Amino acid sequence: MEMIQINIKDVLSMVPQAEIDGLNGCAAASLSKLVDGTGLGNDFLGWVKLPTDTPAELLDDIVATAAALRENCEAVVCIGIGGSYLGAKAVIEALGNAFGHNNGPEVLFAGQNIGEDYLYELQQHLAGRRFGIIVISKSGTTTEPAIAFRLLKEQLEQQVGRADAAKLIVAITDAKRGALRTLATTEGYKTFVIPDNVGGRFSVLTPVGLLPIAVAGYDVKALVAGAAEMEAATLEGRDNSAILYACTRNALYRAGKKIEILVNYNPKLHFVSEWWKQLYGESEGKDHKGIFPASVDNSTDLHSMGQWIQDGERTIFETVLSVEEQQHTVVIPTDADNLDGLNYLAGKRVDQVNKMAELGTRLAHVDGGVPNLRITIPTLSEKYLGQLIYFFEVACGISGYILDVNPFNQPGVEDYKRNMFALLEKPGYEKETEAIKSRL
Ligand code: PA5
């Protein structure tokens, strides 16, 4: 069975193998805690065995619901923020056509910002079109998606009537709690449940990620099967990539490398990096600890961030996502005049040039003192993205435990919300409103 691979050879000149190996025992114990549920945050471990535990009936229901939305809608708006949006966006972008021809409804996103112009332009874009909505919020109370949903629900009801609108809306939320659950029950929407024990940033393999991905036309069963391969291989000890990744990045952190840059050479992976940044940033950045997760899209960003990475402060390391096989072939043509001097590349595939950019950059960055890890993905398919998702999730849990934080809470995210509600004079925040106004 072919799997994604990790290679740490270009780290070893900067961190000795012994220091990485020294963390192996802690990593193995951390993996056991994830499996046994004996570590911090153990009420949020539902994702650990999710791929192998997902019932076939649930996948069938997701596929059938997606098929109905695909048949009835010109566009489907997925409303959600953070873990309720990034996983779906990452997979859809990675598998999709860069120019949006996916033989199905246009898949749009909202509720991931509070941009007034964004929402205005989205409403204009949807005016007069038959659209559907997938509204996703675990808590059911998050402000950004709630505002977007109120606006788009009203627009849809005006365009098709309340009864038909209800058939074009799917809500994904907690089984019992939250305003979205109440609303969905009252309006009679089709719903899916986000399991209690799966946190937002670990929820891409629940209906949260799977329904939008299926609506976009991708094979969610293959995605889950890929994740299940990685789950089984990791938990049975046949594949120790996640342990190796967790140990290596922690050894680097201890050696003063405080920033990890996830690097890709394929623009379709931009949102995989955004998803990864949330996963690691929200899981590890606490108690004044944690590697800062950053990302670049190369070769684009070699022309903007390349100087800093090559020659700036030596507190960084890179993890490169390297896609071996492309889906399409583009060969550089010969030009009789050769005025651009490119004939030395004639007959080569564009990907051959890209791979040399990747190799040349890796060698330069290692020479410049930037340790490089490499994760090789055979090709961008549902199966390998499923493997990658599970690999990063389980490595994140292990890594957080090595760091001695609770990887499954996010207390820091509440602080801005409290201030925002106080400033907006939300009922129940009267004392906070008074306190914050006295500071202004
Ligand atoms: O990972 C997390 O918990 C967060 O990013 C949440 O997913 C995000 O804040 C959205 O929350 P909710 O799904 O409750 O609207």
Coordinates of C-alpha atoms and ligand atoms in Angstrom, one line a residue:
M1 CA 0.0 0.0 0.0
E2 CA 1.5 3.3 -1.1
M3 CA 1.7 5.9 1.6
I4 CA 2.8 9.5 2.0
Q5 CA 6.4 9.5 3.3
I6 CA 8.5 11.8 5.6
N7 CA 12.2 12.4 5.2
I8 CA 14.3 14.2 7.8
K9 CA 17.8 13.8 6.3
D10 CA 18.1 17.6 5.8
V11 CA 17.6 18.2 9.5
L12 CA 20.4 16.1 10.8
S13 CA 23.3 18.5 10.2
M14 CA 21.5 20.9 12.5
V15 CA 19.9 18.6 15.1
P16 CA 21.7 15.3 15.9
Q17 CA 19.7 12.1 15.4
A18 CA 20.2 11.3 19.0
E19 CA 18.2 14.3 20.1
I20 CA 15.3 13.3 17.9
D21 CA 15.6 9.7 19.1
G22 CA 15.6 10.9 22.7
L23 CA 12.0 12.0 22.3
N24 CA 10.8 8.6 20.9
G25 CA 9.8 7.3 24.3
C26 CA 7.8 10.3 25.1
A27 CA 6.2 10.3 21.7
A28 CA 5.2 6.6 21.9
A29 CA 3.7 7.3 25.4
S30 CA 1.9 10.3 23.9
L31 CA 0.4 8.1 21.1
S32 CA -0.7 5.6 23.8
K33 CA -2.4 8.4 25.7
L34 CA -4.3 9.4 22.5
V35 CA -5.5 5.8 22.0
D36 CA -6.2 5.1 25.7
G37 CA -7.7 8.5 26.5
T38 CA -5.4 9.1 29.5
G39 CA -3.9 12.4 28.5
L40 CA -5.0 16.1 28.8
G41 CA -8.1 17.0 26.8
N42 CA -9.2 13.4 26.7
D43 CA -12.9 14.3 26.2
F44 CA -11.9 15.5 22.6
L45 CA -10.4 12.3 21.2
G46 CA -13.2 11.2 19.0
W47 CA -11.1 11.9 15.9
V48 CA -8.5 9.3 16.8
K49 CA -10.5 6.3 15.5
L50 CA -12.9 8.3 13.4
P51 CA -11.8 7.1 10.0
T52 CA -12.2 3.4 10.8
D53 CA -15.3 4.0 12.9
T54 CA -17.3 6.1 10.5
P55 CA -20.5 4.1 9.7
A56 CA -21.1 3.3 6.0
E57 CA -24.7 4.6 6.5
L58 CA -23.4 8.0 7.5
L59 CA -21.2 8.2 4.4
D60 CA -24.1 7.1 2.2
D61 CA -26.3 9.8 3.8
I62 CA -23.6 12.4 3.1
V63 CA -23.2 11.3 -0.5
A64 CA -27.0 11.3 -1.1
T65 CA -27.5 14.7 0.5
A66 CA -24.6 16.1 -1.6
A67 CA -26.2 14.5 -4.7
A68 CA -29.5 16.3 -4.0
L69 CA -27.7 19.7 -3.5
R70 CA -25.7 19.1 -6.7
E71 CA -28.8 18.4 -8.7
N72 CA -30.9 21.3 -7.3
C73 CA -28.4 24.1 -7.0
E74 CA -26.3 26.3 -9.3
A75 CA -24.2 27.3 -6.3
V76 CA -23.8 26.0 -2.7
V77 CA -22.6 28.3 0.0
C78 CA -20.7 26.7 2.9
I79 CA -21.0 28.8 6.0
G80 CA -18.5 28.3 8.8
I81 CA -15.3 29.5 10.3
G82 CA -12.1 28.0 11.6
G83 CA -12.4 24.3 12.0
S84 CA -15.9 24.5 10.5
Y85 CA -14.5 25.6 7.1
L86 CA -10.8 25.2 6.6
G87 CA -10.7 21.4 6.2
A88 CA -13.3 21.4 3.4
K89 CA -11.8 24.4 1.7
A90 CA -8.3 22.7 1.8
V91 CA -9.5 19.4 0.2
I92 CA -11.7 21.1 -2.4
E93 CA -8.9 23.5 -3.5
A94 CA -6.3 20.6 -3.5
L95 CA -8.5 18.4 -5.7
G96 CA -10.2 21.1 -7.8
N97 CA -9.6 22.7 -11.1
A98 CA -7.7 26.0 -10.5
F99 CA -10.3 27.8 -12.6
G100 CA -13.4 26.3 -11.0
H101 CA -14.8 23.9 -13.6
N102 CA -15.9 21.0 -11.4
N103 CA -19.0 19.9 -13.3
G104 CA -21.3 20.7 -10.4
P105 CA -22.5 23.6 -8.5
E106 CA -20.1 26.4 -7.7
V107 CA -19.0 25.9 -4.1
L108 CA -18.6 29.2 -2.2
F109 CA -17.7 30.0 1.4
A110 CA -19.1 32.6 3.8
G111 CA -19.1 33.2 7.5
Q112 CA -15.3 32.9 7.6
N113 CA -15.0 36.7 7.9
I114 CA -17.1 39.7 8.8
G115 CA -16.3 41.6 5.6
E116 CA -19.3 43.8 4.7
D117 CA -18.1 44.1 1.0
Y118 CA -17.5 40.3 0.8
L119 CA -21.1 39.6 2.0
Y120 CA -22.6 42.3 -0.2
E121 CA -20.7 41.0 -3.3
L122 CA -21.7 37.4 -2.4
Q123 CA -25.4 38.4 -2.2
Q124 CA -25.1 40.1 -5.6
H125 CA -23.4 37.0 -7.0
L126 CA -26.3 34.8 -5.8
A127 CA -29.1 37.2 -6.8
G128 CA -31.6 35.3 -9.0
R129 CA -29.6 32.1 -8.8
R130 CA -30.8 28.9 -7.3
F131 CA -28.5 28.3 -4.4
G132 CA -28.2 26.0 -1.4
I133 CA -26.6 26.6 2.0
I134 CA -24.6 24.3 4.2
V135 CA -24.4 26.0 7.6
I136 CA -21.8 24.6 9.9
S137 CA -21.2 25.5 13.6
K138 CA -20.4 23.1 16.4
S139 CA -21.3 25.6 19.1
G140 CA -24.2 26.9 17.0
T141 CA -23.5 30.4 18.4
T142 CA -20.4 31.7 16.5
T143 CA -21.0 35.3 15.4
E144 CA -19.4 35.3 11.9
P145 CA -21.3 32.3 10.5
A146 CA -24.5 33.4 12.3
I147 CA -24.5 36.8 10.6
A148 CA -23.8 35.2 7.2
F149 CA -26.5 32.7 7.7
R150 CA -29.1 35.2 8.7
L151 CA -28.4 37.2 5.5
L152 CA -28.3 34.3 3.1
K153 CA -31.3 32.5 4.6
E154 CA -33.4 35.7 4.2
Q155 CA -32.2 36.0 0.6
L156 CA -32.9 32.4 -0.2
E157 CA -36.4 32.6 1.3
Q158 CA -37.1 35.8 -0.7
Q159 CA -35.9 34.1 -3.9
V160 CA -37.7 30.7 -3.6
G161 CA -40.1 31.0 -0.6
R162 CA -39.6 29.7 2.9
A163 CA -40.8 26.1 2.3
D164 CA -38.4 25.5 -0.7
A165 CA -35.6 27.3 1.1
A166 CA -35.8 24.8 3.9
K167 CA -35.2 22.0 1.4
L168 CA -32.1 23.7 0.2
I169 CA -30.5 24.3 3.6
V170 CA -28.5 21.7 5.5
A171 CA -27.3 22.4 9.1
I172 CA -24.3 20.7 10.7
T173 CA -24.1 21.3 14.4
D174 CA -24.2 19.8 17.9
A175 CA -26.7 17.1 18.5
K176 CA -28.7 19.1 21.1
R177 CA -27.2 22.4 22.0
G178 CA -26.9 25.9 20.4
A179 CA -29.0 28.4 18.5
L180 CA -28.4 26.6 15.2
R181 CA -29.8 23.3 16.5
T182 CA -32.9 25.2 17.7
L183 CA -33.3 27.0 14.4
A184 CA -32.8 23.8 12.3
T185 CA -35.4 21.9 14.3
T186 CA -37.9 24.8 14.1
E187 CA -37.4 25.2 10.3
G188 CA -37.2 21.5 9.6
Y189 CA -33.8 21.5 7.9
K190 CA -31.8 18.3 7.1
T191 CA -29.1 18.1 9.8
F192 CA -25.9 16.2 10.5
V193 CA -24.3 16.0 13.9
I194 CA -20.8 17.1 14.9
P195 CA -19.8 14.5 17.5
D196 CA -19.3 16.0 21.0
N197 CA -15.8 14.5 21.3
V198 CA -14.4 16.0 18.1
G199 CA -13.1 19.6 18.2
G200 CA -13.5 22.0 15.3
R201 CA -10.0 21.7 14.0
F202 CA -10.1 17.9 14.1
S203 CA -13.5 17.7 12.3
V204 CA -12.7 17.6 8.6
L205 CA -13.5 13.8 8.5
T206 CA -16.9 14.4 10.0
P207 CA -19.9 15.8 8.0
V208 CA -18.3 19.2 8.6
G209 CA -15.7 18.6 5.9
L210 CA -17.2 15.6 4.1
L211 CA -20.5 17.2 3.0
P212 CA -19.0 20.2 1.3
I213 CA -16.3 18.0 -0.2
A214 CA -19.0 15.7 -1.6
V215 CA -21.0 18.6 -2.9
A216 CA -17.9 19.7 -4.8
G217 CA -17.9 16.3 -6.5
Y218 CA -15.1 14.5 -4.7
D219 CA -15.0 11.0 -3.4
V220 CA -15.4 11.2 0.4
K221 CA -15.4 7.4 0.8
A222 CA -11.9 7.4 -0.8
L223 CA -10.8 10.3 1.5
V224 CA -12.0 8.5 4.6
A225 CA -10.4 5.2 3.4
G226 CA -7.1 7.0 2.9
A227 CA -7.3 8.4 6.4
A228 CA -8.2 4.9 7.7
E229 CA -5.1 3.5 6.1
M230 CA -3.0 6.0 8.0
E231 CA -4.9 5.4 11.2
A232 CA -4.4 1.7 11.1
A233 CA -0.8 1.9 10.1
T234 CA 0.0 4.5 12.8
L235 CA -2.0 2.8 15.6
E236 CA -0.7 -0.7 14.7
G237 CA 2.9 0.7 14.7
R238 CA 3.5 -0.2 11.0
D239 CA 4.1 3.5 10.1
N240 CA 5.9 5.8 12.5
S241 CA 5.9 8.9 10.3
A242 CA 3.7 10.8 12.8
I243 CA 6.0 10.0 15.7
L244 CA 9.1 11.0 13.6
Y245 CA 7.5 14.3 12.6
A246 CA 6.4 15.1 16.2
C247 CA 9.9 14.2 17.6
T248 CA 11.8 16.1 14.9
R249 CA 9.8 19.3 15.2
N250 CA 10.1 19.2 19.0
A251 CA 13.8 18.6 18.8
L252 CA 14.1 21.6 16.5
Y253 CA 12.0 23.7 18.8
R254 CA 14.2 22.8 21.7
A255 CA 17.2 23.8 19.6
G256 CA 15.7 27.3 19.2
K257 CA 13.8 26.8 15.9
K258 CA 10.6 28.5 17.0
I259 CA 8.9 28.9 13.7
E260 CA 7.9 26.1 11.3
I261 CA 7.1 27.1 7.7
L262 CA 4.9 24.7 5.7
V263 CA 6.1 25.0 2.2
N264 CA 4.4 23.9 -1.0
Y265 CA 5.3 24.0 -4.7
N266 CA 1.7 23.6 -5.9
P267 CA -0.8 26.5 -5.6
K268 CA -3.6 24.0 -4.9
L269 CA -2.1 23.3 -1.5
H270 CA -2.5 26.9 -0.2
F271 CA -5.5 26.0 1.9
V272 CA -3.9 22.8 3.2
S273 CA -1.4 25.1 4.8
E274 CA -4.2 27.3 6.2
W275 CA -5.9 24.2 7.7
W276 CA -2.5 23.0 9.1
K277 CA -1.8 26.4 10.6
Q278 CA -5.1 26.3 12.5
L279 CA -4.5 22.7 13.6
Y280 CA -1.0 23.3 15.0
G281 CA -1.4 26.9 16.1
E282 CA -4.6 26.4 18.1
S283 CA -3.5 23.1 19.5
E284 CA 0.1 24.0 20.6
G285 CA 0.1 27.8 21.2
K286 CA -0.6 28.0 24.9
D287 CA 1.0 28.4 28.3
H288 CA 3.4 30.7 26.5
K289 CA 4.8 27.8 24.5
G290 CA 4.5 26.4 21.0
I291 CA 6.0 26.5 17.5
F292 CA 4.6 29.3 15.4
P293 CA 3.1 27.8 12.3
A294 CA 3.7 29.8 9.1
S295 CA 3.4 28.9 5.4
V296 CA 4.6 29.9 2.0
D297 CA 3.5 29.0 -1.5
N298 CA 6.5 28.5 -3.8
S299 CA 7.9 29.4 -6.1
T300 CA 5.6 32.5 -5.8
D301 CA 6.8 33.4 -2.3
L302 CA 10.5 32.8 -3.1
H303 CA 10.1 36.2 -4.8
S304 CA 8.8 37.8 -1.6
M305 CA 9.8 35.8 1.4
G306 CA 12.8 33.9 -0.1
Q307 CA 15.3 36.5 1.2
W308 CA 14.1 36.3 4.8
I309 CA 14.1 32.5 4.7
Q310 CA 17.5 32.3 3.2
D311 CA 19.2 34.9 5.3
G312 CA 17.1 36.2 8.1
E313 CA 17.0 35.3 11.8
R314 CA 17.9 31.5 12.1
T315 CA 14.9 30.6 14.2
I316 CA 13.0 28.8 11.4
F317 CA 12.7 25.3 9.9
E318 CA 10.7 24.2 6.9
T319 CA 8.4 21.3 6.2
V320 CA 8.0 20.8 2.5
L321 CA 5.0 19.2 1.0
S322 CA 6.3 17.6 -2.2
V323 CA 3.8 16.3 -4.7
E324 CA 5.4 13.6 -6.9
E325 CA 3.0 13.2 -9.9
Q326 CA 0.9 16.0 -11.4
Q327 CA -2.5 15.4 -12.9
H328 CA -1.7 17.0 -16.3
T329 CA 1.2 17.3 -18.6
V330 CA 2.4 20.6 -20.0
V331 CA 5.6 20.6 -22.1
I332 CA 7.6 23.7 -22.8
P333 CA 7.7 24.3 -26.6
T334 CA 10.7 25.0 -28.8
D335 CA 10.8 28.5 -30.3
A336 CA 12.7 29.0 -33.6
D337 CA 13.8 32.5 -32.6
N338 CA 14.6 31.7 -29.0
L339 CA 14.5 35.4 -28.2
D340 CA 13.6 34.6 -24.5
G341 CA 16.6 32.2 -24.3
L342 CA 14.3 29.4 -23.0
N343 CA 15.2 26.7 -25.6
Y344 CA 17.4 25.0 -23.1
L345 CA 14.1 24.0 -21.4
A346 CA 12.3 23.0 -24.6
G347 CA 10.8 19.5 -24.4
K348 CA 10.8 19.5 -20.6
R349 CA 7.6 19.3 -18.5
V350 CA 6.8 22.4 -16.4
D351 CA 6.9 20.1 -13.4
Q352 CA 10.5 19.2 -14.1
V353 CA 11.4 22.9 -13.8
N354 CA 9.3 23.1 -10.6
K355 CA 11.0 20.1 -9.1
M356 CA 14.4 21.7 -9.8
A357 CA 13.2 24.9 -8.1
E358 CA 12.2 22.8 -5.2
L359 CA 15.5 20.9 -5.0
G360 CA 17.6 24.0 -5.6
T361 CA 15.7 25.9 -2.8
R362 CA 16.0 23.0 -0.4
L363 CA 19.8 22.8 -0.9
A364 CA 20.2 26.6 -0.6
H365 CA 18.1 26.8 2.5
V366 CA 19.9 23.9 4.2
D367 CA 23.2 25.6 3.3
G368 CA 21.7 28.8 4.8
G369 CA 21.0 27.1 8.1
V370 CA 17.3 26.2 7.7
P371 CA 16.5 22.6 8.6
N372 CA 14.2 20.9 6.0
L373 CA 11.8 18.1 6.6
R374 CA 10.1 16.7 3.5
I375 CA 6.7 15.0 3.2
T376 CA 6.2 13.3 -0.2
I377 CA 2.7 12.9 -1.5
P378 CA 2.5 10.5 -4.5
T379 CA -0.3 12.6 -6.1
L380 CA -3.1 14.9 -5.2
S381 CA -6.0 12.4 -4.7
E382 CA -8.6 11.8 -2.1
K383 CA -6.7 8.8 -0.8
Y384 CA -3.4 10.6 -0.2
L385 CA -5.1 13.7 1.2
G386 CA -7.0 11.5 3.6
Q387 CA -3.6 10.0 4.7
L388 CA -2.1 13.5 5.0
I389 CA -5.0 14.8 7.1
Y390 CA -4.8 11.9 9.6
F391 CA -1.0 12.0 9.7
F392 CA -1.0 15.7 10.6
E393 CA -3.8 15.3 13.2
V394 CA -2.2 12.4 15.0
A395 CA 1.2 14.0 14.9
C396 CA -0.3 17.2 16.3
G397 CA -1.8 15.3 19.3
I398 CA 1.6 13.6 19.9
S399 CA 3.5 16.8 19.5
G400 CA 1.2 18.7 21.9
Y401 CA 1.7 16.1 24.5
I402 CA 5.5 16.2 24.1
L403 CA 5.2 20.0 24.5
D404 CA 3.2 19.3 27.7
V405 CA 0.1 21.3 26.7
N406 CA -3.5 20.3 26.3
P407 CA -3.7 20.1 22.4
F408 CA -7.5 20.0 22.4
N409 CA -8.7 23.2 24.0
Q410 CA -8.5 26.8 22.9
P411 CA -9.0 29.1 25.9
G412 CA -7.2 32.0 24.2
V413 CA -9.8 32.2 21.4
E414 CA -12.5 33.4 23.8
D415 CA -10.7 36.7 24.8
Y416 CA -11.4 38.6 21.6
K417 CA -15.0 37.4 21.6
R418 CA -15.6 38.7 25.1
N419 CA -14.3 42.1 24.1
M420 CA -16.2 42.2 20.9
F421 CA -19.5 41.2 22.6
A422 CA -18.9 43.9 25.3
L423 CA -18.2 46.5 22.6
L424 CA -21.4 45.4 20.7
E425 CA -23.4 45.6 24.0
K426 CA -24.6 42.0 23.7
P427 CA -27.2 41.2 26.4
G428 CA -25.5 39.5 29.3
Y429 CA -22.3 41.5 28.9
E430 CA -23.4 44.6 30.7
K431 CA -20.5 44.6 33.2
E432 CA -17.9 43.9 30.5
T433 CA -19.4 46.7 28.4
E434 CA -19.0 49.2 31.2
A435 CA -15.4 48.0 31.9
I436 CA -14.3 48.1 28.3
K437 CA -15.9 51.5 27.6
S438 CA -14.0 53.0 30.6
R439 CA -10.8 52.0 28.9
L440 CA -11.5 53.8 25.6
Ligands
PA5_1 O1 -11.2 24.5 16.2 C1 -12.0 25.2 16.7 O2 -12.6 24.8 17.7 C2 -12.5 26.5 16.2 O3 -11.7 26.9 15.1 C3 -13.9 26.4 15.7 O4 -14.0 25.5 14.7 C4 -14.4 27.8 15.2 O5 -14.2 28.8 16.2 C5 -15.8 27.7 14.8 O6 -16.6 27.3 15.9 P1 -18.1 26.7 15.7 O7 -18.0 25.5 14.8 O8 -18.5 26.4 17.1 O9 -18.9 27.8 15.0

